[in-house]
Structures are given as structure tokens and as C-alpha cells.
Short mmCIF file of C-alpha atoms in Angstrom, two decimals:
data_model
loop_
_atom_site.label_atom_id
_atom_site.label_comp_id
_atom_site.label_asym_id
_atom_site.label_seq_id
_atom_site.Cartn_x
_atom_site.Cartn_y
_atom_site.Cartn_z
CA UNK A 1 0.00 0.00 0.00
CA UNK A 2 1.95 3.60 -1.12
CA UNK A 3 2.05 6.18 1.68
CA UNK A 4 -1.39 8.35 0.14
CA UNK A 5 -3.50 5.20 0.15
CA UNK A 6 -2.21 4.49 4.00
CA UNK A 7 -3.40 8.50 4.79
CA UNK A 8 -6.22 7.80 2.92
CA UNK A 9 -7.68 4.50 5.00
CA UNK A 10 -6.04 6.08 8.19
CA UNK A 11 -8.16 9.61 7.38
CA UNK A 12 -11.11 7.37 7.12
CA UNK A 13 -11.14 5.10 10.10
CA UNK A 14 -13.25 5.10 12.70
CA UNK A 15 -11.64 7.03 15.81
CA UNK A 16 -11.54 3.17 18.04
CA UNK A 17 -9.30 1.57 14.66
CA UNK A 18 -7.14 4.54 13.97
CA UNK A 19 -6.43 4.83 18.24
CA UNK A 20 -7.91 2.15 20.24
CA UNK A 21 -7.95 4.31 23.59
CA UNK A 22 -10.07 6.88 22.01
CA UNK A 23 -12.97 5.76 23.83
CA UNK A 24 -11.19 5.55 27.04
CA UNK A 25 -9.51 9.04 26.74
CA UNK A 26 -13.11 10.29 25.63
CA UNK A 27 -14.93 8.91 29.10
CA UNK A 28 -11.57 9.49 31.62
CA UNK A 29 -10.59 12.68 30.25
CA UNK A 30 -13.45 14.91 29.79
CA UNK A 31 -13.24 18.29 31.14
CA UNK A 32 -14.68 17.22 34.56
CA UNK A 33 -14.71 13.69 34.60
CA UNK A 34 -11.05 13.91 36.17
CA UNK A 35 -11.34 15.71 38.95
CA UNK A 36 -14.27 14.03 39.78
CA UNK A 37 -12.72 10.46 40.09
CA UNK A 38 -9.29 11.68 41.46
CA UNK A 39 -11.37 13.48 44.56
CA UNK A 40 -13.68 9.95 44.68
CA UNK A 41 -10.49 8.26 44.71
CA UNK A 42 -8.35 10.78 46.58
CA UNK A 43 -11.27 11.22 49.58
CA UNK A 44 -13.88 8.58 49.41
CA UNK A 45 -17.56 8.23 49.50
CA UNK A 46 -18.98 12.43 49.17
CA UNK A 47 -21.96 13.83 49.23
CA UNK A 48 -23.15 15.99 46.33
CA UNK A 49 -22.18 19.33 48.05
CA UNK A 50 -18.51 17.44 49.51
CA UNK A 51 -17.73 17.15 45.67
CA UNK A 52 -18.52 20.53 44.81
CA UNK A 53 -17.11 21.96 47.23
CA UNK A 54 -13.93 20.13 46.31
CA UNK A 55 -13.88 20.88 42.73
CA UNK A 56 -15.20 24.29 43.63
CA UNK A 57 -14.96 25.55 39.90
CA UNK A 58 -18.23 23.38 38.72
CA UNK A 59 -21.32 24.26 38.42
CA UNK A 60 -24.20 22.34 40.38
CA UNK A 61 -25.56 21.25 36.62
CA UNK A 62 -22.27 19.81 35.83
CA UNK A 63 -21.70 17.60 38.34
CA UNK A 64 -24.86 16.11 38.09
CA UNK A 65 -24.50 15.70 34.39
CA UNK A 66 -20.66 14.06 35.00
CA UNK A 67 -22.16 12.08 37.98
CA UNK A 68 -24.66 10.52 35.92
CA UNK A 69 -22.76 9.86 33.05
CA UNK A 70 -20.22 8.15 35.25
CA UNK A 71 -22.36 6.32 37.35
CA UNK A 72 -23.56 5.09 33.65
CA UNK A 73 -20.08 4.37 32.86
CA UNK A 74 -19.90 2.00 36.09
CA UNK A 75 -16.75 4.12 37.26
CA UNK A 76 -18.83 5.92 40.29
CA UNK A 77 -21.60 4.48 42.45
CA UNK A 78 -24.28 6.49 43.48
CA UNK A 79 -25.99 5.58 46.79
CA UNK A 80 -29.44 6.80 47.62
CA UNK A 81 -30.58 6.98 51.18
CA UNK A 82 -34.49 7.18 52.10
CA UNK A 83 -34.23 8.92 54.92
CA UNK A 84 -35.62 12.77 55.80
CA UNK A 85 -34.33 14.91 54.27
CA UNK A 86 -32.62 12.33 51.52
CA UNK A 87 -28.86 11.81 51.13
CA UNK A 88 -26.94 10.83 48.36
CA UNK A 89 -23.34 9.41 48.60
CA UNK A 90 -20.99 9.24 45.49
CA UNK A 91 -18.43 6.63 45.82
CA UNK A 92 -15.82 5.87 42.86
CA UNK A 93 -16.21 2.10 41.80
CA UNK A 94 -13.89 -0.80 42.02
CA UNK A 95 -14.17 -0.11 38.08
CA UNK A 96 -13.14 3.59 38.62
CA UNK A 97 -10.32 2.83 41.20
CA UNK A 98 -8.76 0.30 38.95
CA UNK A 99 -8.04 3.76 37.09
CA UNK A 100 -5.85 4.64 39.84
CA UNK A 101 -2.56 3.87 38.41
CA UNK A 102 -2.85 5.32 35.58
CA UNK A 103 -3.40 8.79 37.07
CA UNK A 104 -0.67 8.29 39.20
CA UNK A 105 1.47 7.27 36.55
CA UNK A 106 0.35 10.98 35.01
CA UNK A 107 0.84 12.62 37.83
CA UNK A 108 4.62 11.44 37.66
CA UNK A 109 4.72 11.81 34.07
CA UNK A 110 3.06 15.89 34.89
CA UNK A 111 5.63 16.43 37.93
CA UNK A 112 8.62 15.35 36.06
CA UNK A 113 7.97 16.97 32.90
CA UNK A 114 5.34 20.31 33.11
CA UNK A 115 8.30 22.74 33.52
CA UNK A 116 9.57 21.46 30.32
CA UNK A 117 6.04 21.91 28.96
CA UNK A 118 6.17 25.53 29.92
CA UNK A 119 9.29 26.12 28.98
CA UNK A 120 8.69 25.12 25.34
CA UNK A 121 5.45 26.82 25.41
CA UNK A 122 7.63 30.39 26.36
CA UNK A 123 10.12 29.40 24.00
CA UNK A 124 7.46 29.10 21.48
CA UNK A 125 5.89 31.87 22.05
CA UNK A 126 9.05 34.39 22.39
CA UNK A 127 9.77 33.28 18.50
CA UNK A 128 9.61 36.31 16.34
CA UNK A 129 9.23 33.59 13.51
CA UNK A 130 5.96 32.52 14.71
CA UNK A 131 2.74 33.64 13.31
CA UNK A 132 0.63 35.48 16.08
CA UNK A 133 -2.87 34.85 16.19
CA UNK A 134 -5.11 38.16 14.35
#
């Protein structure tokens, strides 16, 4: 197969064939999803208001969307308890914990390696050569 007809079938794939963890970067790595499962995972069963509190940058609507989705996901468990007034407890799920090394293994990859990250980024952006955004 010559190199255009490889772009070609690559450029056409479905995102699972041409990167098999797209789906898992897609559900793990959403704009909230992470800081909900490292605080589940970091600090145990929460209540609705715990979490927010926590990740104090989302909004009430958020979380409940993310919750939801990730209780549908199997990686959080969400407890109801029929008492007055009710409680809900969010736990993360053996599922969701088993996730646990692989944020830790970012979080050594992000320790180890974000000042060369910004330090690109500044060289990057101190290039003359560079065209600037309009």
C-alpha cells in the first residue's frame, strides 16, 4: 500500500481503529470527569455538596450531568438513602479505582515533565518567527 492510500484508509477510520484508547480518553478525560474520580479516589464516599465543594470551579448542573454519566459508565456508584431529608453518597467504583494507576502514573509523568512543557510553550511563544494569532 503507497504512503497516500495508507493516509487515505487512516483519514477514514473510525476514531476506536485509527487509536484504540479513544474511547477511554473520551470517558476518563473529559473536562470534569477527572477531577471528579481523582477526589472519589483521593477522599472517598462524598456527598453531592462534599464534591462541589472540592472541585469548587463546577457548576451544580455539571456535576450532576458528569455524575450521571459516570455512574452510567460503572466508574462511580451512586448511593441513595431514604431517609428525611434524603442523602446521596458518590463513591468511585472498584471499576473507577482500577483507574488509579494510571493517574498516578500521570501525575509522575506531569511532575517530572510540566516545567519542560512551559518552557517550550515560552520558547514558542518568544519566536519572532511565529505567526501570532489576528
Amino acid at each position: 500500500m503507497s504512503g497516500d492510500a495508507t493516509r487515505t484508509a487512516t483519514a477514514s477510520a473510525e476514531p476506536e481503529q485509527a487509536c484504540p484508547i479513544a474511547p477511554v480518553v473520551d470517558i476518563v478525560f473529559s473536562r470534569w470527569t477527572t477531577p471528579i474520580l481523582w477526589t472519589l479516589n483521593e477522599y472517598g464516599l462524598q456527598r453531592f455538596v462534599e464534591l462541589q465543594r472540592r472541585i469548587a470551579t463546577i457548576t451544580p448542573k455539571v456535576l450532576t450531568q458528569r455524575l450521571r454519566q459516570l455512574e452510567r459508565d460503572g466508574l462511580v456508584v451512586r448511593t441513595y438513602h431514604p431517609e428525611v431529608p434524603p442523602r446521596v453518597e458518590y463513591e468511585i467504583s472498584d471499576l473507577g479505582r482500577s483507574l488509579a494507576p494510571l493517574f498516578a502514573t500521570l501525575a509522575d509523568w506531569a511532575g517530572a515533565n510540566m516545567g519542560k512543557v512551559e518552557e517550550a510553550r515560552a520558547e514558542y511563544d518568544a519566536d519572532d518567527r511565529r505567526p501570532r494569532p489576528a
